[in-house]
Amino acid sequence: IGQDILDVTKRRNRKLKDIDIEINGYIQKFGKLSPILYEFLTGKKLDINNDPSSSTSTAPPSNSTDSEQPLH
């Protein structure tokens, strides 16, 4: 009986994994069409070339060097 349950759960997990892969594929296709939709579905920002968000991420290191200068 235990083996049957294991087989069923394995089968179910495999199906879920396939569905996840399919959903991710669709999300990536939609992401190419609409970065905003992609961000809405995944909660992740889609970087296309130079996004304003990616340029702001380089700003904090320059600020940290400014804060180090008074120590010298």
mmCIF file of N, CA and C in Angstrom:
data_model
loop_
_atom_site.group_PDB
_atom_site.id
_atom_site.type_symbol
_atom_site.label_atom_id
_atom_site.label_comp_id
_atom_site.label_asym_id
_atom_site.label_seq_id
_atom_site.Cartn_x
_atom_site.Cartn_y
_atom_site.Cartn_z
ATOM 1 N N ILE A 1 0.849 -1.200 0.000
ATOM 2 C CA ILE A 1 0.000 0.000 0.000
ATOM 3 C C ILE A 1 0.885 1.251 0.000
ATOM 4 N N GLY A 2 1.943 1.251 0.799
ATOM 5 C CA GLY A 2 2.839 2.404 0.873
ATOM 6 C C GLY A 2 3.471 2.718 -0.469
ATOM 7 N N GLN A 3 3.842 1.663 -1.213
ATOM 8 C CA GLN A 3 4.481 1.866 -2.518
ATOM 9 C C GLN A 3 3.515 2.516 -3.497
ATOM 10 N N ASP A 4 2.238 2.113 -3.427
ATOM 11 C CA ASP A 4 1.236 2.720 -4.306
ATOM 12 C C ASP A 4 1.147 4.219 -4.048
ATOM 13 N N ILE A 5 1.130 4.592 -2.779
ATOM 14 C CA ILE A 5 1.043 6.015 -2.425
ATOM 15 C C ILE A 5 2.266 6.757 -2.952
ATOM 16 N N LEU A 6 3.443 6.150 -2.820
ATOM 17 C CA LEU A 6 4.663 6.775 -3.326
ATOM 18 C C LEU A 6 4.581 6.980 -4.834
ATOM 19 N N ASP A 7 4.105 5.953 -5.543
ATOM 20 C CA ASP A 7 3.992 6.058 -6.995
ATOM 21 C C ASP A 7 3.047 7.190 -7.380
ATOM 22 N N VAL A 8 1.924 7.280 -6.678
ATOM 23 C CA VAL A 8 0.940 8.320 -6.993
ATOM 24 C C VAL A 8 1.541 9.705 -6.756
ATOM 25 N N THR A 9 2.237 9.880 -5.629
ATOM 26 C CA THR A 9 2.810 11.197 -5.333
ATOM 27 C C THR A 9 3.920 11.540 -6.319
ATOM 28 N N LYS A 10 4.719 10.544 -6.715
ATOM 29 C CA LYS A 10 5.768 10.795 -7.708
ATOM 30 C C LYS A 10 5.144 11.262 -9.014
ATOM 31 N N ARG A 11 4.071 10.559 -9.420
ATOM 32 C CA ARG A 11 3.402 10.911 -10.669
ATOM 33 C C ARG A 11 2.845 12.330 -10.576
ATOM 34 N N ARG A 12 2.238 12.640 -9.424
ATOM 35 C CA ARG A 12 1.638 13.966 -9.242
ATOM 36 C C ARG A 12 2.724 15.038 -9.275
ATOM 37 N N ASN A 13 3.856 14.785 -8.607
ATOM 38 C CA ASN A 13 4.946 15.757 -8.594
ATOM 39 C C ASN A 13 5.497 15.982 -9.993
ATOM 40 N N ARG A 14 5.595 14.908 -10.779
ATOM 41 C CA ARG A 14 6.102 15.037 -12.138
ATOM 42 C C ARG A 14 5.163 15.916 -12.955
ATOM 43 N N LYS A 15 3.851 15.698 -12.785
ATOM 44 C CA LYS A 15 2.871 16.518 -13.498
ATOM 45 C C LYS A 15 3.013 17.976 -13.096
ATOM 46 N N LEU A 16 3.141 18.223 -11.796
ATOM 47 C CA LEU A 16 3.274 19.598 -11.313
ATOM 48 C C LEU A 16 4.524 20.254 -11.887
ATOM 49 N N LYS A 17 5.618 19.497 -11.950
ATOM 50 C CA LYS A 17 6.864 20.041 -12.485
ATOM 51 C C LYS A 17 6.679 20.427 -13.951
ATOM 52 N N ASP A 18 6.018 19.560 -14.727
ATOM 53 C CA ASP A 18 5.752 19.859 -16.135
ATOM 54 C C ASP A 18 4.920 21.122 -16.261
ATOM 55 N N ILE A 19 3.906 21.243 -15.408
ATOM 56 C CA ILE A 19 3.041 22.421 -15.443
ATOM 57 C C ILE A 19 3.856 23.666 -15.109
ATOM 58 N N ASP A 20 4.728 23.574 -14.102
ATOM 59 C CA ASP A 20 5.584 24.707 -13.735
ATOM 60 C C ASP A 20 6.438 25.142 -14.911
ATOM 61 N N ILE A 21 7.046 24.170 -15.592
ATOM 62 C CA ILE A 21 7.906 24.479 -16.734
ATOM 63 C C ILE A 21 7.080 25.164 -17.825
ATOM 64 N N GLU A 22 5.869 24.647 -18.069
ATOM 65 C CA GLU A 22 4.998 25.251 -19.078
ATOM 66 C C GLU A 22 4.667 26.684 -18.708
ATOM 67 N N ILE A 23 4.282 26.896 -17.453
ATOM 68 C CA ILE A 23 3.904 28.238 -16.996
ATOM 69 C C ILE A 23 5.086 29.186 -17.146
ATOM 70 N N ASN A 24 6.282 28.737 -16.752
ATOM 71 C CA ASN A 24 7.466 29.586 -16.887
ATOM 72 C C ASN A 24 7.718 29.935 -18.344
ATOM 73 N N GLY A 25 7.515 28.969 -19.235
ATOM 74 C CA GLY A 25 7.674 29.232 -20.660
ATOM 75 C C GLY A 25 6.714 30.299 -21.140
ATOM 76 N N TYR A 26 5.454 30.181 -20.725
ATOM 77 C CA TYR A 26 4.459 31.178 -21.111
ATOM 78 C C TYR A 26 4.821 32.541 -20.545
ATOM 79 N N ILE A 27 5.246 32.570 -19.286
ATOM 80 C CA ILE A 27 5.588 33.848 -18.646
ATOM 81 C C ILE A 27 6.744 34.507 -19.394
ATOM 82 N N GLN A 28 7.730 33.722 -19.809
ATOM 83 C CA GLN A 28 8.861 34.292 -20.541
ATOM 84 C C GLN A 28 8.410 34.838 -21.890
ATOM 85 N N LYS A 29 7.492 34.119 -22.566
ATOM 86 C CA LYS A 29 6.972 34.621 -23.843
ATOM 87 C C LYS A 29 6.232 35.926 -23.627
ATOM 88 N N PHE A 30 5.388 35.959 -22.594
ATOM 89 C CA PHE A 30 4.657 37.186 -22.284
ATOM 90 C C PHE A 30 5.634 38.292 -21.892
ATOM 91 N N GLY A 31 6.696 37.905 -21.193
ATOM 92 C CA GLY A 31 7.688 38.883 -20.768
ATOM 93 C C GLY A 31 8.328 39.594 -21.939
ATOM 94 N N LYS A 32 8.545 38.858 -23.039
ATOM 95 C CA LYS A 32 9.102 39.476 -24.236
ATOM 96 C C LYS A 32 8.101 40.456 -24.831
ATOM 97 N N LEU A 33 6.819 40.119 -24.726
ATOM 98 C CA LEU A 33 5.786 41.002 -25.267
ATOM 99 C C LEU A 33 5.586 42.211 -24.371
ATOM 100 N N SER A 34 5.572 41.992 -23.077
ATOM 101 C CA SER A 34 5.240 43.073 -22.156
ATOM 102 C C SER A 34 6.005 42.941 -20.844
ATOM 103 N N PRO A 35 7.067 43.733 -20.675
ATOM 104 C CA PRO A 35 7.835 43.692 -19.419
ATOM 105 C C PRO A 35 6.978 44.000 -18.198
ATOM 106 N N ILE A 36 5.981 44.867 -18.380
ATOM 107 C CA ILE A 36 5.120 45.227 -17.252
ATOM 108 C C ILE A 36 4.301 44.017 -16.823
ATOM 109 N N LEU A 37 3.754 43.290 -17.794
ATOM 110 C CA LEU A 37 2.985 42.087 -17.495
ATOM 111 C C LEU A 37 3.884 41.052 -16.832
ATOM 112 N N TYR A 38 5.105 40.916 -17.343
ATOM 113 C CA TYR A 38 6.068 39.979 -16.765
ATOM 114 C C TYR A 38 6.326 40.323 -15.302
ATOM 115 N N GLU A 39 6.545 41.610 -15.046
ATOM 116 C CA GLU A 39 6.818 42.049 -13.674
ATOM 117 C C GLU A 39 5.608 41.788 -12.789
ATOM 118 N N PHE A 40 4.420 42.003 -13.345
ATOM 119 C CA PHE A 40 3.191 41.781 -12.581
ATOM 120 C C PHE A 40 3.034 40.305 -12.219
ATOM 121 N N LEU A 41 3.317 39.417 -13.168
ATOM 122 C CA LEU A 41 3.118 37.980 -12.944
ATOM 123 C C LEU A 41 4.186 37.394 -12.027
ATOM 124 N N THR A 42 5.421 37.848 -12.181
ATOM 125 C CA THR A 42 6.523 37.202 -11.464
ATOM 126 C C THR A 42 6.995 38.000 -10.263
ATOM 127 N N GLY A 43 6.694 39.295 -10.233
ATOM 128 C CA GLY A 43 7.206 40.140 -9.168
ATOM 129 C C GLY A 43 8.666 40.513 -9.376
ATOM 130 N N LYS A 44 9.233 40.072 -10.521
ATOM 131 C CA LYS A 44 10.625 40.399 -10.831
ATOM 132 C C LYS A 44 10.655 41.448 -11.931
ATOM 133 N N LYS A 45 11.620 42.347 -11.852
ATOM 134 C CA LYS A 45 11.753 43.365 -12.895
ATOM 135 C C LYS A 45 12.512 42.760 -14.066
ATOM 136 N N LEU A 46 12.004 43.012 -15.266
ATOM 137 C CA LEU A 46 12.632 42.479 -16.471
ATOM 138 C C LEU A 46 13.638 43.501 -16.982
ATOM 139 N N ASP A 47 14.919 43.128 -17.007
ATOM 140 C CA ASP A 47 15.950 44.052 -17.485
ATOM 141 C C ASP A 47 16.073 43.955 -18.994
ATOM 142 N N ILE A 48 15.784 45.057 -19.666
ATOM 143 C CA ILE A 48 15.986 45.127 -21.114
ATOM 144 C C ILE A 48 17.091 46.143 -21.348
ATOM 145 N N ASN A 49 18.256 45.667 -21.862
ATOM 146 C CA ASN A 49 19.409 46.539 -22.094
ATOM 147 C C ASN A 49 19.713 47.324 -20.826
ATOM 148 N N ASN A 50 19.638 48.660 -20.903
ATOM 149 C CA ASN A 50 19.917 49.480 -19.717
ATOM 150 C C ASN A 50 18.626 50.025 -19.154
ATOM 151 N N ASP A 51 18.156 49.376 -18.123
ATOM 152 C CA ASP A 51 16.953 49.826 -17.430
ATOM 153 C C ASP A 51 17.354 50.924 -16.455
ATOM 154 N N PRO A 52 16.461 51.866 -16.183
ATOM 155 C CA PRO A 52 16.759 52.843 -15.128
ATOM 156 C C PRO A 52 17.055 52.158 -13.790
ATOM 157 N N SER A 53 16.362 51.054 -13.524
ATOM 158 C CA SER A 53 16.553 50.351 -12.256
ATOM 159 C C SER A 53 17.965 49.772 -12.163
ATOM 160 N N SER A 54 18.519 49.311 -13.305
ATOM 161 C CA SER A 54 19.857 48.729 -13.272
ATOM 162 C C SER A 54 20.910 49.818 -13.115
ATOM 163 N N SER A 55 20.640 51.024 -13.633
ATOM 164 C CA SER A 55 21.603 52.115 -13.495
ATOM 165 C C SER A 55 21.611 52.636 -12.061
ATOM 166 N N THR A 56 20.460 52.584 -11.383
ATOM 167 C CA THR A 56 20.417 53.034 -9.991
ATOM 168 C C THR A 56 21.132 52.035 -9.088
ATOM 169 N N SER A 57 21.200 50.772 -9.506
ATOM 170 C CA SER A 57 21.859 49.772 -8.674
ATOM 171 C C SER A 57 23.372 50.001 -8.658
ATOM 172 N N THR A 58 23.913 50.761 -9.632
ATOM 173 C CA THR A 58 25.344 51.070 -9.629
ATOM 174 C C THR A 58 25.631 52.300 -8.779
ATOM 175 N N ALA A 59 24.598 53.038 -8.377
ATOM 176 C CA ALA A 59 24.793 54.261 -7.591
ATOM 177 C C ALA A 59 25.276 53.984 -6.163
ATOM 178 N N PRO A 60 24.698 53.029 -5.442
ATOM 179 C CA PRO A 60 25.136 52.804 -4.051
ATOM 180 C C PRO A 60 26.638 52.577 -3.878
ATOM 181 N N PRO A 61 27.326 51.819 -4.759
ATOM 182 C CA PRO A 61 28.777 51.670 -4.573
ATOM 183 C C PRO A 61 29.510 53.008 -4.600
ATOM 184 N N SER A 62 29.109 53.938 -5.488
ATOM 185 C CA SER A 62 29.776 55.239 -5.543
ATOM 186 C C SER A 62 29.519 56.005 -4.253
ATOM 187 N N ASN A 63 28.336 55.855 -3.676
ATOM 188 C CA ASN A 63 28.038 56.490 -2.397
ATOM 189 C C ASN A 63 28.924 55.913 -1.295
ATOM 190 N N SER A 64 29.169 54.612 -1.350
ATOM 191 C CA SER A 64 29.976 53.982 -0.308
ATOM 192 C C SER A 64 31.418 54.477 -0.390
ATOM 193 N N THR A 65 31.928 54.750 -1.607
ATOM 194 C CA THR A 65 33.288 55.284 -1.727
ATOM 195 C C THR A 65 33.335 56.703 -1.185
ATOM 196 N N ASP A 66 32.252 57.466 -1.369
ATOM 197 C CA ASP A 66 32.188 58.820 -0.812
ATOM 198 C C ASP A 66 32.265 58.761 0.709
ATOM 199 N N SER A 67 31.570 57.811 1.300
ATOM 200 C CA SER A 67 31.549 57.721 2.763
ATOM 201 C C SER A 67 32.898 57.249 3.300
ATOM 202 N N GLU A 68 33.688 56.559 2.460
ATOM 203 C CA GLU A 68 34.997 56.091 2.906
ATOM 204 C C GLU A 68 36.035 57.208 2.880
ATOM 205 N N GLN A 69 35.856 58.204 2.038
ATOM 206 C CA GLN A 69 36.848 59.271 1.891
ATOM 207 C C GLN A 69 37.143 60.008 3.197
ATOM 208 N N PRO A 70 36.128 60.371 4.011
ATOM 209 C CA PRO A 70 36.448 61.057 5.278
ATOM 210 C C PRO A 70 37.360 60.230 6.184
ATOM 211 N N LEU A 71 37.334 58.909 6.063
ATOM 212 C CA LEU A 71 38.164 58.062 6.918
ATOM 213 C C LEU A 71 39.641 58.224 6.580
ATOM 214 N N HIS A 72 39.959 58.563 5.310
ATOM 215 C CA HIS A 72 41.366 58.648 4.907
ATOM 216 C C HIS A 72 41.994 59.792 5.569
#
